[in-house]
């Protein structure tokens, strides 16, 4: 992008070029980004942890307690690198705290709601993840992320209500998250 003159008049052609440059930068800055890393990372954690479901809910809970901090660090690193490359940096501590606190609160709420309402295994957290990601997709104005959220909600609900073992819910939702995240990474969120 060129420099603005310090004085004098800007020709019509040069003004149009500057306005086009600004419009291009605006489009680039508003393009949905950063929604794929949590899908890929947490989807992979879900897929890898799904065999623990065979051992029971406690084993799955321990897996998530151990894997979640590592997943948050990985997502944070992806997000930081991406923001740094785009030149869009800001205070991210609040976002980290919001992400970790909301994850813990929703996780505990899902345990409580599942037990209190006697919901099938995996249904509460599937719906929580789908609704949460649908909200983020709206915030980011990303139709591809909304489509992934709806798909993971449908797959997770179908598996939770089916006679399949409970661990298949985590496997199915994780597979949809990972696949959707990779498609977004190489599609609408490609660098």
PDB file of N, CA and C in Angstrom, residues 6 18-19 32 36 56 96 156 185 191:
ATOM      1  N   UNK A   6       1.935  14.261   1.900  1.00  0.00           N
ATOM      2  CA  UNK A   6       1.834  15.154   3.052  1.00  0.00           C
ATOM      3  C   UNK A   6       1.103  16.437   2.703  1.00  0.00           C
ATOM      4  N   UNK A  18      -6.149   3.895  -3.485  1.00  0.00           N
ATOM      5  CA  UNK A  18      -6.096   3.893  -2.023  1.00  0.00           C
ATOM      6  C   UNK A  18      -7.385   3.336  -1.418  1.00  0.00           C
ATOM      7  N   UNK A  19      -8.520   3.731  -1.965  1.00  0.00           N
ATOM      8  CA  UNK A  19      -9.810   3.219  -1.472  1.00  0.00           C
ATOM      9  C   UNK A  19      -9.933   1.716  -1.719  1.00  0.00           C
ATOM     10  N   UNK A  32     -13.533 -14.535   8.368  1.00  0.00           N
ATOM     11  CA  UNK A  32     -13.524 -15.411   9.541  1.00  0.00           C
ATOM     12  C   UNK A  32     -12.223 -16.198   9.629  1.00  0.00           C
ATOM     13  N   UNK A  36     -10.911 -22.743  13.159  1.00  0.00           N
ATOM     14  CA  UNK A  36     -10.506 -24.115  12.887  1.00  0.00           C
ATOM     15  C   UNK A  36      -9.613 -24.730  13.961  1.00  0.00           C
ATOM     16  N   UNK A  56     -15.231 -46.542  31.188  1.00  0.00           N
ATOM     17  CA  UNK A  56     -16.226 -45.873  32.021  1.00  0.00           C
ATOM     18  C   UNK A  56     -16.060 -44.367  32.043  1.00  0.00           C
ATOM     19  N   UNK A  96      -8.276 -16.210  26.949  1.00  0.00           N
ATOM     20  CA  UNK A  96      -7.824 -17.475  27.545  1.00  0.00           C
ATOM     21  C   UNK A  96      -8.638 -17.785  28.793  1.00  0.00           C
ATOM     22  N   UNK A 156     -23.812 -36.142  17.028  1.00  0.00           N
ATOM     23  CA  UNK A 156     -23.746 -36.464  18.450  1.00  0.00           C
ATOM     24  C   UNK A 156     -25.086 -36.850  19.037  1.00  0.00           C
ATOM     25  N   UNK A 185      -9.810 -25.030   7.562  1.00  0.00           N
ATOM     26  CA  UNK A 185      -8.411 -24.597   7.494  1.00  0.00           C
ATOM     27  C   UNK A 185      -7.937 -24.503   6.049  1.00  0.00           C
ATOM     28  N   UNK A 191      -4.820 -19.518   4.604  1.00  0.00           N
ATOM     29  CA  UNK A 191      -4.022 -18.274   4.645  1.00  0.00           C
ATOM     30  C   UNK A 191      -3.872 -17.649   3.274  1.00  0.00           C
TER      31      UNK A 191
END
